[in-house]
């Protein structure tokens, strides 16, 4: 679907909407050009080839790697690198 | 012996054998930089005092019999988005002019531990995206082959410094082609390694899922030596691969007999039409590989435009997230090019970003599957030789004309190598791509080609450049 061409006033309102209130007219012209380029790029992405089950390249995983040393809160004192114990409610689900 | 053109591989024997002092080596390059860099601007921050400190330390260690490896006593430079403790990391921008690094980047730590001699911070496009720019606190780097011409970017100083004989090796970064672009324009070897092979810790991000740290050198062997030094798992880099390992030099010298090479010719003949001299250069290189015994055939992948759209949607979204606060607070402090290129991410919808990453997975999976039938792929890096640096229209035209971005999308290792020169003496290049963690194989192919052609023995004649 072809998008209607974005106008200067529209992009100015959009910029203000995300807190970009210090842009000069020259900056806004740049934003307008850049946004039009981004829209054209979006139009050329072959999204029609995607099926509902096609997952993104970054998939959040839990405990895919060893717990990091920077996460001491996850390690009960003296327990080394073990996971915290289940609560009674969680145990009930097992 | 002209120390300007010494390779890392050659320096090893001389330094370890105490036939060359690291101090003598550093002083020769310092002298060359002082004589010529005023015209090239490869360095944003040249640090000869630090270089001599490192060189003296290396000399003392070598004299005591301590040998740290192939970089011991060898000069190197860092793109100025890579942290060196105690020095500003400016990203070539007014915004970070006073940003002093509190710690070394991971790659800097490795280069220090290897005994390298740090020569300084190298020019870059502003925040690795906006250049070449003349409205920044420091001038842009210029092409040593003809300094009226662009040297590529964003690792522009890294390309210029290695090509000019200021350094045998430099570190750059690559998010949409920014190691391979200056390598192509400056006639040197540049690698974007497999995503996650080299830690990004301590490097100012442009786009988290596309950023790679890479190396630029004048020869393939040197490039392999550098990646062996800087590769390795870093638990403090969330993108670091647990499989990260070195061994890049393991297959050098084995030739290409029987290797299966897939040429993605449609990228530079149909999807975009490369400059005829570039096409001729790449085609001649492919024929040379066939003459050397490789089995060559054309292969098809997704159209170049789809790869680029995927790369730029992800890149601009992630980059705008990094820059949003500065864009709100001080947009006037960006150079015009960086500001406009970063603004492209301001209104990308979440669904567009997610769809781009979904396409990324399907396109990358299909591309990786092709390596059951080929060993490496070959295609163009740049479509054109370097244009004039003072021609904004030519810069904007040629900026988009490249076939590098697909391999940031796939995370594949991709190496730019010189394949000759245009009629006016500007470098031509091709790209060799492998499956993830196959750096040793792509270096093997590139090395065989390099040994058969000797382009690397040609150097820009800075001494004959008498223009002001």
XYZ file of C-alpha atoms in Angstrom:
562
model
C 0.000 0.000 0.000
C 1.554 3.272 -1.062
C 1.814 5.754 1.766
C 0.734 9.356 1.270
C 3.720 11.655 1.069
C 4.681 13.014 4.461
C 4.604 16.813 4.772
C 6.867 19.173 6.657
C 4.144 20.086 9.138
C 3.338 16.418 9.753
C 6.933 15.515 10.465
C 7.252 18.529 12.728
C 4.259 17.345 14.760
C 5.637 13.823 14.867
C 9.009 15.124 16.067
C 7.397 17.182 18.806
C 5.397 14.117 19.769
C 8.605 12.279 20.657
C 10.184 15.220 22.426
C 12.332 16.474 19.571
C 11.462 20.117 20.062
C 14.833 21.693 19.401
C 15.035 20.972 15.699
C 15.530 23.911 13.384
C 13.735 24.085 10.058
C 16.879 22.741 8.404
C 16.908 19.809 10.826
C 13.227 19.178 10.163
C 13.891 19.114 6.416
C 16.549 16.496 7.090
C 14.093 14.529 9.223
C 11.514 14.718 6.455
C 13.969 13.393 3.862
C 15.238 10.678 6.175
C 11.726 9.558 7.093
C 10.678 9.374 3.457
C 13.742 7.233 2.742
C 12.861 4.978 5.674
C 9.288 4.674 4.406
C 10.537 3.677 0.964
C 12.770 1.089 2.565
C 9.871 -0.285 4.564
C 7.913 -0.641 1.346
C 10.692 -2.738 -0.151
C 10.864 -5.212 2.726
C 9.347 -8.471 1.446
C 7.113 -8.955 4.493
C 4.532 -10.767 2.373
C 6.940 -13.712 2.378
C 6.641 -14.042 6.165
C 4.353 -16.585 7.762
C 2.860 -16.089 11.240
C 5.333 -18.545 12.770
C 8.474 -16.864 11.401
C 10.332 -15.780 14.505
C 12.608 -12.755 14.848
C 16.368 -13.175 14.695
C 16.694 -12.281 18.369
C 14.715 -14.671 20.498
C 14.770 -14.086 24.240
C 15.931 -17.199 26.033
C 16.012 -18.011 29.714
C 19.128 -19.502 31.351
C 20.800 -20.105 28.020
C 24.142 -19.309 29.508
C 25.712 -19.550 33.005
C 24.610 -16.875 35.472
C 26.923 -13.893 35.252
C 29.114 -12.824 38.185
C 27.476 -9.401 37.927
C 24.159 -10.834 39.162
C 24.877 -11.550 42.859
C 21.220 -10.970 43.732
C 20.416 -14.260 42.024
C 22.830 -16.198 44.190
C 21.698 -16.897 47.776
C 24.635 -16.451 50.130
C 26.810 -19.519 50.454
C 24.843 -21.407 47.823
C 27.300 -21.000 44.971
C 25.848 -20.972 41.503
C 22.447 -22.548 42.198
C 19.033 -21.188 41.277
C 16.851 -19.818 44.102
C 14.448 -22.414 45.610
C 10.841 -22.661 44.401
C 8.136 -21.053 46.496
C 5.398 -23.356 47.928
C 3.010 -22.179 45.166
C 5.600 -22.965 42.478
C 6.308 -26.353 44.047
C 2.614 -27.110 43.898
C 2.690 -26.738 40.084
C 5.363 -29.410 39.586
C 64.346 -1.771 3.951
C 61.492 0.722 3.983
C 59.809 0.137 7.320
C 56.630 1.848 6.066
C 55.751 -1.250 4.051
C 56.875 -3.914 6.516
C 54.135 -6.439 7.159
C 53.294 -7.836 10.588
C 54.378 -11.277 9.369
C 57.768 -9.951 8.230
C 58.229 -7.845 11.357
C 57.885 -10.971 13.533
C 61.171 -12.447 12.384
C 63.049 -9.156 12.522
C 61.794 -8.124 15.955
C 62.073 -11.529 17.560
C 65.482 -12.037 16.011
C 66.537 -8.630 17.379
C 67.393 -7.424 13.868
C 64.903 -4.600 14.259
C 64.246 -2.615 17.383
C 60.598 -1.790 18.188
C 61.810 1.728 18.974
C 63.476 2.081 15.556
C 60.313 0.732 13.901
C 58.013 3.090 15.807
C 60.270 6.090 15.137
C 60.284 5.365 11.404
C 56.490 5.316 11.288
C 56.196 8.336 13.588
C 58.441 10.249 11.197
C 56.333 9.156 8.206
C 53.094 10.138 9.932
C 54.506 13.534 10.902
C 55.584 14.138 7.314
C 52.435 13.041 5.527
C 49.365 12.810 7.746
C 48.750 16.559 7.589
C 47.488 15.895 4.059
C 45.555 12.701 4.817
C 44.073 13.209 8.309
C 44.158 9.469 9.005
C 44.801 10.201 12.684
C 42.343 12.076 14.853
C 44.670 11.783 17.848
C 48.271 10.826 17.100
C 50.097 9.684 20.248
C 53.837 9.377 19.490
C 54.795 9.586 23.192
C 52.576 6.628 24.070
C 53.926 4.806 21.024
C 57.518 5.244 22.153
C 56.608 4.102 25.683
C 55.082 0.921 24.283
C 58.015 0.457 21.913
C 60.613 0.821 24.686
C 58.699 -1.625 26.871
C 58.502 -4.109 23.999
C 62.200 -3.699 23.289
C 63.130 -4.349 26.933
C 60.914 -7.447 27.032
C 62.307 -8.856 23.802
C 65.869 -8.232 24.961
C 65.031 -10.173 28.158
C 63.804 -13.067 26.047
C 60.086 -12.488 26.617
C 58.113 -12.913 23.373
C 54.402 -12.172 23.464
C 53.537 -13.172 19.903
C 53.279 -11.746 16.394
C 52.196 -8.266 17.429
C 55.006 -7.748 19.957
C 56.630 -4.431 19.091
C 54.362 -3.832 16.100
C 52.518 -0.513 15.678
C 48.720 -0.421 15.431
C 45.890 2.119 15.569
C 42.313 2.155 16.858
C 39.249 3.650 15.183
C 38.122 6.439 17.477
C 35.011 4.656 18.675
C 37.166 2.037 20.415
C 38.192 2.830 23.983
C 41.810 3.254 25.048
C 41.946 3.944 28.779
C 42.773 7.529 29.618
C 42.227 8.921 26.124
C 39.080 10.499 24.737
C 36.896 8.291 22.573
C 35.246 11.000 20.527
C 33.464 9.101 17.738
C 34.751 12.067 15.680
C 31.923 14.125 17.180
C 31.545 17.373 19.113
C 29.140 15.482 21.350
C 31.866 13.199 22.735
C 34.791 15.567 22.420
C 35.615 15.284 26.140
C 34.542 11.662 26.615
C 37.580 10.075 28.278
C 37.581 6.274 28.362
C 37.825 4.865 31.863
C 38.953 1.456 30.670
C 40.319 -0.277 27.599
C 37.927 -1.882 25.158
C 38.223 -5.664 25.106
C 40.072 -5.510 21.785
C 42.468 -2.895 23.183
C 43.189 -5.155 26.164
C 44.098 -7.963 23.796
C 46.327 -5.762 21.646
C 48.124 -4.421 24.720
C 48.596 -7.935 26.104
C 50.011 -8.929 22.710
C 52.681 -6.240 23.087
C 51.413 -3.990 20.303
C 52.670 -0.420 20.006
C 49.696 1.962 20.147
C 50.116 4.839 17.706
C 46.852 6.685 18.179
C 43.174 7.066 17.462
C 42.076 7.045 13.873
C 39.555 9.180 12.048
C 36.072 7.803 11.608
C 32.767 8.958 10.216
C 30.848 10.662 13.008
C 29.470 7.917 15.247
C 30.455 5.456 12.526
C 27.650 6.683 10.245
C 28.055 10.327 9.235
C 30.813 11.008 6.782
C 32.825 12.219 5.099
C 31.985 15.414 6.946
C 33.640 18.803 6.887
C 31.514 20.268 9.710
C 33.105 18.346 12.582
C 35.871 19.297 15.046
C 38.368 17.256 13.006
C 38.687 16.913 9.222
C 37.806 13.690 7.423
C 40.466 11.239 6.309
C 41.493 11.267 2.644
C 42.476 8.567 0.202
C 46.266 8.001 0.026
C 45.977 6.979 -3.654
C 44.516 10.372 -4.513
C 43.719 12.671 -1.645
C 41.064 14.507 -3.617
C 39.126 11.277 -3.281
C 37.126 9.619 -0.539
C 38.816 6.836 1.420
C 35.580 5.086 2.336
C 34.157 4.733 5.819
C 33.259 4.660 8.444
C 36.661 3.228 9.467
C 38.172 5.835 7.181
C 41.345 6.561 9.145
C 42.005 2.832 9.570
C 41.912 2.362 5.791
C 43.951 5.457 5.027
C 46.615 4.736 7.672
C 47.295 1.181 6.554
C 47.300 2.074 2.853
C 49.610 5.039 3.460
C 52.218 2.974 5.277
C 51.548 4.717 8.602
C 50.622 1.435 10.290
C 50.747 -2.224 9.291
C 47.453 -2.885 11.085
C 44.433 -1.002 12.346
C 41.188 -1.812 14.101
C 37.872 -0.760 12.591
C 34.207 -1.611 13.027
C 31.582 -2.738 10.541
C 27.805 -2.358 10.850
C 26.777 -1.973 7.219
C 30.198 -2.307 5.599
C 32.470 0.062 7.476
C 35.647 -2.030 7.581
C 35.240 -3.396 4.064
C 34.351 -0.026 2.502
C 37.626 1.730 3.427
C 39.495 -1.487 2.678
C 37.976 -1.438 -0.807
C 38.571 2.259 -1.413
C 42.123 2.219 -0.058
C 43.282 -1.046 -1.624
C 43.924 -2.935 1.608
C 42.515 -6.081 3.224
C 39.613 -5.651 5.621
C 37.552 -8.203 7.485
C 34.192 -8.157 9.137
C 34.545 -11.359 11.185
C 31.673 -13.631 12.193
C 29.257 -11.798 14.514
C 30.331 -12.506 18.076
C 33.868 -13.658 17.214
C 35.403 -10.385 18.456
C 34.099 -8.638 21.556
C 32.264 -5.306 21.101
C 32.851 -4.326 24.728
C 34.241 -0.802 24.993
C 33.190 0.151 21.467
C 30.612 2.905 21.025
C 27.614 1.115 19.495
C 25.933 2.037 16.268
C 23.542 -0.936 15.979
C 23.908 -3.652 18.574
C 22.900 -6.615 16.449
C 24.892 -5.529 13.386
C 28.122 -4.130 14.913
C 31.300 -6.125 14.326
C 34.886 -5.269 15.284
C 37.342 -6.006 12.479
C 40.859 -5.432 11.207
C 42.491 -3.679 8.267
C 45.964 -4.632 7.049
C 47.904 -4.572 3.803
C 48.100 -8.353 3.445
C 45.853 -11.343 4.036
C 48.371 -13.070 6.334
C 48.558 -9.973 8.526
C 44.791 -9.784 8.697
C 44.581 -13.398 9.834
C 47.257 -12.743 12.478
C 45.277 -9.747 13.780
C 41.987 -11.642 14.042
C 43.756 -14.461 15.890
C 44.842 -11.875 18.453
C 41.519 -10.051 18.883
C 39.098 -13.000 18.660
C 37.764 -14.807 21.684
C 34.731 -15.236 23.899
C 33.976 -12.327 26.213
C 31.335 -13.093 28.852
C 30.821 -9.343 29.328
C 29.692 -8.844 25.703
C 26.117 -10.169 25.418
C 26.680 -10.804 21.700
C 29.922 -12.702 22.145
C 29.790 -16.200 20.807
C 30.665 -19.051 23.107
C 32.213 -20.677 20.050
C 34.634 -17.808 19.410
C 38.055 -19.220 18.653
C 41.105 -18.333 16.617
C 43.159 -20.424 14.168
C 42.751 -18.002 11.263
C 46.193 -18.722 9.818
C 45.720 -22.510 9.923
C 44.913 -22.934 6.230
C 47.148 -20.305 4.638
C 49.226 -21.698 1.812
C 46.903 -24.622 1.054
C 45.676 -23.107 -2.199
C 42.191 -23.326 -3.687
C 42.414 -26.571 -5.685
C 39.002 -28.222 -5.564
C 37.347 -25.538 -3.431
C 33.805 -24.639 -4.509
C 33.289 -20.919 -5.024
C 29.819 -19.452 -5.538
C 29.792 -16.065 -7.258
C 26.874 -13.802 -6.358
C 27.141 -11.984 -9.643
C 23.577 -10.663 -9.668
C 24.418 -8.296 -6.812
C 26.730 -6.261 -9.057
C 25.370 -6.921 -12.559
C 21.596 -7.021 -12.184
C 20.451 -5.795 -8.747
C 22.904 -2.910 -9.106
C 25.214 -2.330 -12.036
C 28.748 -1.830 -10.850
C 31.199 0.460 -12.582
C 32.500 -1.503 -15.626
C 36.074 -1.368 -14.319
C 34.949 -2.845 -10.987
C 33.001 -5.615 -12.718
C 35.987 -6.364 -14.934
C 38.261 -6.480 -11.875
C 36.013 -8.895 -9.990
C 35.458 -11.101 -13.031
C 39.208 -11.282 -13.640
C 39.748 -12.228 -9.985
C 37.160 -15.003 -10.252
C 38.868 -16.315 -13.407
C 42.186 -16.276 -11.559
C 40.662 -18.376 -8.754
C 39.381 -20.798 -11.382
C 42.841 -20.916 -12.973
C 44.234 -21.776 -9.543
C 41.976 -24.808 -9.403
C 38.786 -23.622 -7.721
C 35.420 -24.793 -9.022
C 33.485 -21.637 -9.739
C 29.796 -21.200 -10.488
C 27.211 -18.471 -10.158
C 24.740 -18.653 -7.293
C 21.542 -16.775 -6.494
C 20.410 -15.318 -3.220
C 17.766 -12.742 -2.296
C 17.936 -9.489 -4.272
C 20.442 -6.981 -2.945
C 17.716 -4.393 -2.327
C 15.949 -6.698 0.146
C 19.154 -7.300 2.072
C 19.874 -3.576 2.217
C 16.341 -2.698 3.322
C 16.584 -5.313 6.078
C 19.993 -4.030 7.200
C 19.013 -0.365 7.178
C 15.683 -0.880 8.980
C 17.442 -2.711 11.799
C 20.466 -0.391 11.784
C 18.552 2.880 11.873
C 16.144 1.657 14.559
C 18.884 0.446 16.865
C 21.056 3.491 16.165
C 18.260 5.950 16.865
C 17.650 4.243 20.200
C 21.307 4.910 21.066
C 21.100 8.549 19.965
C 17.560 9.607 20.884
C 18.507 11.573 23.983
C 21.244 13.515 22.217
C 18.936 14.123 19.255
C 16.401 15.638 21.634
C 18.849 17.674 23.681
C 21.496 18.823 21.221
C 20.695 18.039 17.592
C 22.764 21.017 16.483
C 25.945 19.378 17.791
C 25.836 16.594 15.215
C 27.313 17.030 11.791
C 24.638 17.280 9.129
C 25.324 13.855 7.586
C 25.233 11.921 10.864
C 22.120 13.784 11.967
C 20.207 12.967 8.804
C 21.344 9.349 8.591
C 20.462 8.751 12.260
C 17.083 10.472 11.903
C 15.990 7.713 9.527
C 15.286 5.602 12.621
C 13.084 8.149 14.387
C 9.728 6.865 13.151
C 10.382 3.250 12.265
C 7.414 1.382 13.699
C 8.030 -1.444 16.154
C 6.312 -3.839 13.739
C 8.692 -2.781 10.956
C 11.706 -3.450 13.146
C 10.358 -6.827 14.250
C 9.484 -7.760 10.671
C 12.980 -6.811 9.563
C 14.409 -9.150 12.190
C 11.997 -11.900 11.126
C 13.174 -11.462 7.534
C 16.715 -11.429 8.852
C 16.288 -14.914 10.271
C 14.699 -16.412 7.154
C 17.119 -14.745 4.726
C 20.151 -15.641 6.845
C 19.022 -19.251 7.257
C 18.605 -19.619 3.479
C 21.994 -18.015 2.880
C 23.783 -20.239 5.398
C 22.130 -23.316 3.846
C 23.855 -22.488 0.541
C 27.163 -23.491 2.112
C 26.267 -27.146 1.801
C 27.010 -26.729 -1.910
C 29.824 -24.131 -1.798
C 32.846 -23.469 0.387
C 32.978 -19.692 -0.009
C 31.022 -17.038 -1.865
C 32.489 -14.140 -3.847
C 30.837 -10.881 -4.784
C 31.486 -7.164 -5.035
C 32.285 -5.002 -2.039
C 31.942 -1.526 -3.579
C 30.248 -0.967 -6.929
C 32.543 1.964 -7.787
C 36.099 3.128 -7.189
C 36.432 5.993 -4.708
C 34.682 9.206 -5.757
C 35.842 12.762 -5.082
C 35.602 13.705 -1.409
C 34.380 17.221 -2.214
C 31.417 16.054 -4.316
C 28.456 15.497 -1.948
C 26.236 14.188 -4.749
C 28.819 11.583 -5.750
C 29.323 10.635 -2.109
C 25.591 10.145 -1.572
C 25.271 8.197 -4.834
C 28.145 5.823 -4.175
C 27.409 5.457 -0.422
C 24.430 3.235 -1.180
C 26.136 1.310 -3.976
C 27.626 -1.638 -2.151
C 27.081 -5.339 -1.492
C 28.453 -5.461 2.053
C 25.285 -5.007 4.108
C 23.917 -8.526 3.410
C 26.706 -10.072 5.476
C 26.032 -7.846 8.474
C 22.488 -9.219 8.274
C 23.705 -12.817 8.143
C 26.614 -12.326 10.575
C 28.872 -14.188 8.117
C 32.619 -13.511 7.956
C 33.334 -11.294 4.945
C 36.720 -10.143 3.688
C 37.444 -7.354 1.217
C 40.589 -7.857 -0.871
C 42.170 -5.726 -3.610
C 41.739 -6.958 -7.195
C 43.536 -4.245 -9.105
C 43.338 -0.582 -9.998
C 41.155 1.595 -12.188
C 42.583 3.418 -15.150
C 43.098 6.486 -12.977
C 44.885 4.472 -10.298
C 42.131 3.966 -7.738
C 41.780 0.550 -6.033
C 39.284 -2.090 -7.108
C 38.101 -4.863 -4.773
C 36.074 -8.000 -4.261
C 34.526 -9.650 -1.230
C 34.976 -13.248 -0.058
C 32.336 -14.596 2.307
C 32.179 -17.779 4.327
C 29.837 -19.584 6.657
C 30.023 -18.595 10.338
C 33.419 -19.160 11.958
C 35.087 -20.121 8.676
C 37.587 -17.266 8.758
C 40.483 -19.673 8.175
C 38.916 -20.806 4.893
C 38.220 -17.347 3.512
C 41.753 -16.306 4.409
C 43.011 -19.398 2.568
C 41.168 -18.356 -0.602
C 42.191 -14.705 -0.315
C 45.816 -15.638 0.346
C 45.985 -17.869 -2.712
C 44.603 -15.048 -4.862
C 46.941 -12.481 -3.308
C 50.011 -14.651 -3.861
C 49.050 -15.123 -7.513
C 48.518 -11.438 -8.233
C 50.821 -9.265 -6.089
C 48.518 -6.205 -5.989
C 49.705 -5.732 -2.430
C 53.169 -4.777 -3.612
C 51.901 -1.526 -5.115
C 51.819 1.456 -2.745
C 50.663 5.076 -2.965
C 53.564 7.463 -3.555
C 52.998 10.020 -0.819
C 56.449 11.473 -1.307
C 55.525 12.579 -4.811
C 52.438 14.456 -3.653
C 53.584 18.052 -3.586
C 50.115 19.658 -3.575
C 49.401 21.757 -0.467
